[in-house]
Amino acid sequence: MAATSASAPTAGVRQGVGVSPGSAYGPVVRVAAPVQPPQNEAVAEDTAAASEAAIASFMFVAEDLEARSAQADATARDVLKATAMIARDRALHRAVTKHLGEGNGPATSINLAIDEFAAKFEALGGYFAERVTDLRDIGSRAIARVLGLPAPGVPSFSVPSIIVAEDLAPAETATLDRSLVLGIVTRAGGRTSHTAILAAQMGIPAVVQLAGATEIPAGTPISLDGDTGEVVVSPDPEAVASQRLRRERRAAALAEVSGPGRTQDGHPIALLANIGGAEDAELAGAEDLEGVGLFRTEFVFLSAAHAPTLEEQTEVYRRVFTPFDGRRVVVRTLDAGADKPLAFADLGEEENPALGRRGLRLSQALPELLETQLQALAAAARLTGADVRVMAPMVATVAEARWFAERVRANGLPKPGVMIEVPAAALRASQVLAEVEFGSLGTNDLAQYTMAADRMEGELSELLDPWQPGVLDVIAAAANGAKQAGKPLGVCGESAGDPLLALVLVGLGVSSLSMATSKIRGVRLALKTHTMEHCERLAAAALAAESPAGAREAVRAAATPELVALL
């Protein structure tokens, strides 16, 4: 369904994109717009002094973010630290000095530098495009600092409310008071934005890409559904009562489900967590789940000035594996490239980084990076009792799968696998998976490449809807190939955490689902209320649809009333 236009009336139903499950009702607390430089700002009389003050403002922002990170949980801590690194970037500081020298005022120079870097980040795509909101928040805070104004952000409030903003930067999302924040609604953002990731990790219902969100007056009561993306402005009392009852029933039902993932007739479907670091691992290790389906190792590399040593990596991986004694941990090797450039692995600029030498292609160009990582993973596996499995990102051909598997096994790691996120690999899955022990569908990138739509382009959010029948066709082809090869195929993309879509994926033939830990109970409940045969019927209904909305509605109509009543 298309988003409601910004000219829609104040009251009524609006449609956004649900990114964190659950529902909420409460008054709106609006986040103020970012601080902007004054119009016609006076030129700095002392350029050197102005440059020093501007750089000092960035350093103040970095220190503030680092202080916040010390009080945040694992996922938020990593995000805040990464954002602080951007504020300390000397290239950004030099850009401000350049604009000061061109006759601009301090705040204007900061703004121009931020615009310049935002354009570069957007051009790079991928990881850096996802950081544009963070970059602009840094700029707004630095501008406020040089102007002597209060830092932008969520205003103080004491009544449980729903936060509404243009977008939320990690510094805001990561430090929200969960006892007061009932939900989050943003006009911008995306399915893989920091708002989405952190909200899901924190268990806060959230909707992004809601047109006209920032026009809803402060104090207006609204309800939101983080599963469907529906937001109702000034809902009637009966609708509010119905939503509250459904929320209470859902909480009670989720509290009753536990243990390994199983369909109603006992078909095993492993339920796993997506993690990004040691702190995430320690938190996930204490949860009722069967292991890790995606351990992103980029954080080990992205913050390093030099290639991390064998010893440094071994210690990090040991910390990640330790909480999962006897359980699986699926590790994705370094997924970097021009879209996530590393100082020690720069292959030069590329016209289209998303389609360039990234993931396994970077490892093939610089095999010593992969070799050290595999040695460290093997050493850490020997030190712990985790069932370590290692997969490569961006695999497209049989030859690439074979090249990777040979190196994984040569380092004493018996379970190599591949990410299926390139349509070519999905379509040739029977041959690609014959070279390895398992595959994992990265549905975020798979949707991007299948639909020829940049995953960071908000205006294309419908094309990137994981319910797109065309994407489901590609997943079905991969699952059929995995069956022919006799190899397990999981999902570690966003699709896995949607209870209804999880049933479709299981019906298509996947054997494991990996997601944010806050979504596992909902998926476990969905599986326990459906047989495998029922899942297969739901998959057929989704594949027969002509649109993502049609696919979802067809599955919702055919799912068990027991589950639908709780969604």
PDB file of C-alpha atoms in Angstrom, residues 23-159:
ATOM      1  CA  SER A  23       1.533  -1.931  19.040  1.00  0.00           C
ATOM      2  CA  ALA A  24       1.264   1.267  21.037  1.00  0.00           C
ATOM      3  CA  TYR A  25      -1.150   4.090  21.858  1.00  0.00           C
ATOM      4  CA  GLY A  26      -0.322   7.447  23.374  1.00  0.00           C
ATOM      5  CA  PRO A  27       0.184  11.165  22.844  1.00  0.00           C
ATOM      6  CA  VAL A  28       2.694  12.514  20.344  1.00  0.00           C
ATOM      7  CA  VAL A  29       5.975  14.016  21.497  1.00  0.00           C
ATOM      8  CA  ARG A  30       7.538  15.802  18.539  1.00  0.00           C
ATOM      9  CA  VAL A  31      11.277  15.996  18.089  1.00  0.00           C
ATOM     10  CA  ALA A  32      12.384  19.470  17.067  1.00  0.00           C
ATOM     11  CA  ALA A  33      13.928  19.992  13.647  1.00  0.00           C
ATOM     12  CA  PRO A  34      17.759  19.952  13.488  1.00  0.00           C
ATOM     13  CA  VAL A  35      19.605  23.175  14.308  1.00  0.00           C
ATOM     14  CA  GLN A  36      20.406  25.135  11.143  1.00  0.00           C
ATOM     15  CA  PRO A  37      22.957  27.928  10.634  1.00  0.00           C
ATOM     16  CA  PRO A  38      21.517  31.447  10.667  1.00  0.00           C
ATOM     17  CA  GLN A  39      20.769  32.998   7.303  1.00  0.00           C
ATOM     18  CA  ASN A  40      23.433  35.387   6.054  1.00  0.00           C
ATOM     19  CA  GLU A  41      25.779  34.396   8.889  1.00  0.00           C
ATOM     20  CA  ALA A  42      28.651  36.857   9.300  1.00  0.00           C
ATOM     21  CA  VAL A  43      32.071  35.859   8.001  1.00  0.00           C
ATOM     22  CA  ALA A  44      34.510  34.756  10.703  1.00  0.00           C
ATOM     23  CA  GLU A  45      36.972  37.577  11.448  1.00  0.00           C
ATOM     24  CA  ASP A  46      39.640  35.148  12.648  1.00  0.00           C
ATOM     25  CA  THR A  47      39.531  32.081  10.415  1.00  0.00           C
ATOM     26  CA  ALA A  48      42.060  30.144  12.484  1.00  0.00           C
ATOM     27  CA  ALA A  49      40.162  30.742  15.716  1.00  0.00           C
ATOM     28  CA  ALA A  50      36.849  29.880  14.051  1.00  0.00           C
ATOM     29  CA  SER A  51      38.341  26.669  12.687  1.00  0.00           C
ATOM     30  CA  GLU A  52      39.610  25.726  16.124  1.00  0.00           C
ATOM     31  CA  ALA A  53      36.197  26.402  17.651  1.00  0.00           C
ATOM     32  CA  ALA A  54      34.380  24.377  14.979  1.00  0.00           C
ATOM     33  CA  ILE A  55      36.702  21.402  15.398  1.00  0.00           C
ATOM     34  CA  ALA A  56      36.303  21.678  19.168  1.00  0.00           C
ATOM     35  CA  SER A  57      32.530  21.481  18.695  1.00  0.00           C
ATOM     36  CA  PHE A  58      32.914  18.195  16.783  1.00  0.00           C
ATOM     37  CA  MET A  59      35.192  16.825  19.490  1.00  0.00           C
ATOM     38  CA  PHE A  60      32.642  17.825  22.131  1.00  0.00           C
ATOM     39  CA  VAL A  61      29.968  15.919  20.196  1.00  0.00           C
ATOM     40  CA  ALA A  62      32.250  12.869  19.947  1.00  0.00           C
ATOM     41  CA  GLU A  63      32.954  12.906  23.678  1.00  0.00           C
ATOM     42  CA  ASP A  64      29.250  13.264  24.442  1.00  0.00           C
ATOM     43  CA  LEU A  65      28.426  10.275  22.228  1.00  0.00           C
ATOM     44  CA  GLU A  66      31.147   8.202  23.858  1.00  0.00           C
ATOM     45  CA  ALA A  67      29.831   9.126  27.303  1.00  0.00           C
ATOM     46  CA  ARG A  68      26.337   8.062  26.227  1.00  0.00           C
ATOM     47  CA  SER A  69      27.721   4.784  24.892  1.00  0.00           C
ATOM     48  CA  ALA A  70      29.055   3.900  28.332  1.00  0.00           C
ATOM     49  CA  GLN A  71      25.469   3.942  29.630  1.00  0.00           C
ATOM     50  CA  ALA A  72      23.903   2.152  26.668  1.00  0.00           C
ATOM     51  CA  ASP A  73      23.314  -1.541  25.981  1.00  0.00           C
ATOM     52  CA  ALA A  74      25.470  -3.588  23.635  1.00  0.00           C
ATOM     53  CA  THR A  75      23.927  -2.779  20.253  1.00  0.00           C
ATOM     54  CA  ALA A  76      23.477   0.903  21.058  1.00  0.00           C
ATOM     55  CA  ARG A  77      27.027   1.109  22.427  1.00  0.00           C
ATOM     56  CA  ASP A  78      28.537  -0.049  19.136  1.00  0.00           C
ATOM     57  CA  VAL A  79      26.355   2.359  17.150  1.00  0.00           C
ATOM     58  CA  LEU A  80      27.240   5.347  19.326  1.00  0.00           C
ATOM     59  CA  LYS A  81      30.951   4.589  19.214  1.00  0.00           C
ATOM     60  CA  ALA A  82      30.843   4.341  15.416  1.00  0.00           C
ATOM     61  CA  THR A  83      29.017   7.669  15.241  1.00  0.00           C
ATOM     62  CA  ALA A  84      31.571   9.299  17.538  1.00  0.00           C
ATOM     63  CA  MET A  85      34.284   8.183  15.110  1.00  0.00           C
ATOM     64  CA  ILE A  86      32.585  10.167  12.337  1.00  0.00           C
ATOM     65  CA  ALA A  87      32.614  13.278  14.547  1.00  0.00           C
ATOM     66  CA  ARG A  88      36.381  12.814  15.044  1.00  0.00           C
ATOM     67  CA  ASP A  89      37.071  12.398  11.317  1.00  0.00           C
ATOM     68  CA  ARG A  90      39.921  14.764  10.391  1.00  0.00           C
ATOM     69  CA  ALA A  91      38.791  14.924   6.772  1.00  0.00           C
ATOM     70  CA  LEU A  92      35.474  16.346   7.962  1.00  0.00           C
ATOM     71  CA  HIS A  93      37.344  18.887  10.090  1.00  0.00           C
ATOM     72  CA  ARG A  94      39.485  19.910   7.107  1.00  0.00           C
ATOM     73  CA  ALA A  95      36.356  20.429   5.020  1.00  0.00           C
ATOM     74  CA  VAL A  96      35.004  22.869   7.620  1.00  0.00           C
ATOM     75  CA  THR A  97      38.296  24.796   7.604  1.00  0.00           C
ATOM     76  CA  LYS A  98      38.172  24.947   3.797  1.00  0.00           C
ATOM     77  CA  HIS A  99      34.688  26.463   3.819  1.00  0.00           C
ATOM     78  CA  LEU A 100      35.718  28.979   6.490  1.00  0.00           C
ATOM     79  CA  GLY A 101      38.574  30.042   4.248  1.00  0.00           C
ATOM     80  CA  GLU A 102      36.091  30.623   1.438  1.00  0.00           C
ATOM     81  CA  GLY A 103      34.397  33.355   3.458  1.00  0.00           C
ATOM     82  CA  ASN A 104      31.630  31.482   5.248  1.00  0.00           C
ATOM     83  CA  GLY A 105      30.616  31.738   8.896  1.00  0.00           C
ATOM     84  CA  PRO A 106      31.376  28.894  11.384  1.00  0.00           C
ATOM     85  CA  ALA A 107      27.889  27.347  11.482  1.00  0.00           C
ATOM     86  CA  THR A 108      27.494  27.690   7.719  1.00  0.00           C
ATOM     87  CA  SER A 109      30.890  26.074   7.170  1.00  0.00           C
ATOM     88  CA  ILE A 110      29.927  23.123   9.340  1.00  0.00           C
ATOM     89  CA  ASN A 111      26.677  22.753   7.415  1.00  0.00           C
ATOM     90  CA  LEU A 112      28.434  22.899   4.035  1.00  0.00           C
ATOM     91  CA  ALA A 113      30.970  20.290   5.133  1.00  0.00           C
ATOM     92  CA  ILE A 114      28.194  18.003   6.358  1.00  0.00           C
ATOM     93  CA  ASP A 115      26.326  18.400   3.039  1.00  0.00           C
ATOM     94  CA  GLU A 116      29.527  17.584   1.183  1.00  0.00           C
ATOM     95  CA  PHE A 117      30.160  14.413   3.181  1.00  0.00           C
ATOM     96  CA  ALA A 118      26.502  13.370   3.091  1.00  0.00           C
ATOM     97  CA  ALA A 119      26.644  13.456  -0.709  1.00  0.00           C
ATOM     98  CA  LYS A 120      29.770  11.273  -0.625  1.00  0.00           C
ATOM     99  CA  PHE A 121      28.160   8.809   1.798  1.00  0.00           C
ATOM    100  CA  GLU A 122      25.043   8.558  -0.355  1.00  0.00           C
ATOM    101  CA  ALA A 123      27.162   7.986  -3.456  1.00  0.00           C
ATOM    102  CA  LEU A 124      29.054   5.181  -1.712  1.00  0.00           C
ATOM    103  CA  GLY A 125      25.788   3.472  -0.812  1.00  0.00           C
ATOM    104  CA  GLY A 126      25.503   0.514   1.561  1.00  0.00           C
ATOM    105  CA  TYR A 127      26.884   1.009   5.061  1.00  0.00           C
ATOM    106  CA  PHE A 128      27.827   4.641   4.488  1.00  0.00           C
ATOM    107  CA  ALA A 129      24.475   5.623   2.990  1.00  0.00           C
ATOM    108  CA  GLU A 130      22.898   4.226   6.146  1.00  0.00           C
ATOM    109  CA  ARG A 131      25.072   6.634   8.172  1.00  0.00           C
ATOM    110  CA  VAL A 132      23.801   9.848   6.556  1.00  0.00           C
ATOM    111  CA  THR A 133      21.252  10.420   9.345  1.00  0.00           C
ATOM    112  CA  ASP A 134      24.037   9.973  11.904  1.00  0.00           C
ATOM    113  CA  LEU A 135      26.248  12.425   9.994  1.00  0.00           C
ATOM    114  CA  ARG A 136      23.546  15.096   9.856  1.00  0.00           C
ATOM    115  CA  ASP A 137      22.833  14.683  13.559  1.00  0.00           C
ATOM    116  CA  ILE A 138      26.524  15.253  14.293  1.00  0.00           C
ATOM    117  CA  GLY A 139      26.429  18.407  12.181  1.00  0.00           C
ATOM    118  CA  SER A 140      23.309  19.718  13.927  1.00  0.00           C
ATOM    119  CA  ARG A 141      24.882  19.154  17.339  1.00  0.00           C
ATOM    120  CA  ALA A 142      28.126  20.814  16.290  1.00  0.00           C
ATOM    121  CA  ILE A 143      26.234  23.816  14.905  1.00  0.00           C
ATOM    122  CA  ALA A 144      24.280  24.133  18.150  1.00  0.00           C
ATOM    123  CA  ARG A 145      27.563  24.054  20.061  1.00  0.00           C
ATOM    124  CA  VAL A 146      29.236  26.869  18.069  1.00  0.00           C
ATOM    125  CA  LEU A 147      26.068  28.979  18.288  1.00  0.00           C
ATOM    126  CA  GLY A 148      25.718  28.428  22.024  1.00  0.00           C
ATOM    127  CA  LEU A 149      22.296  26.778  21.622  1.00  0.00           C
ATOM    128  CA  PRO A 150      20.898  23.669  23.344  1.00  0.00           C
ATOM    129  CA  ALA A 151      21.694  20.416  21.566  1.00  0.00           C
ATOM    130  CA  PRO A 152      18.865  19.103  19.360  1.00  0.00           C
ATOM    131  CA  GLY A 153      16.975  16.000  20.331  1.00  0.00           C
ATOM    132  CA  VAL A 154      13.975  14.533  22.065  1.00  0.00           C
ATOM    133  CA  PRO A 155      12.448  17.038  24.520  1.00  0.00           C
ATOM    134  CA  SER A 156      11.932  16.165  28.160  1.00  0.00           C
ATOM    135  CA  PHE A 157       8.569  14.566  28.956  1.00  0.00           C
ATOM    136  CA  SER A 158       7.098  12.647  31.885  1.00  0.00           C
ATOM    137  CA  VAL A 159       3.975  11.013  30.415  1.00  0.00           C
TER     138      VAL A 159
END
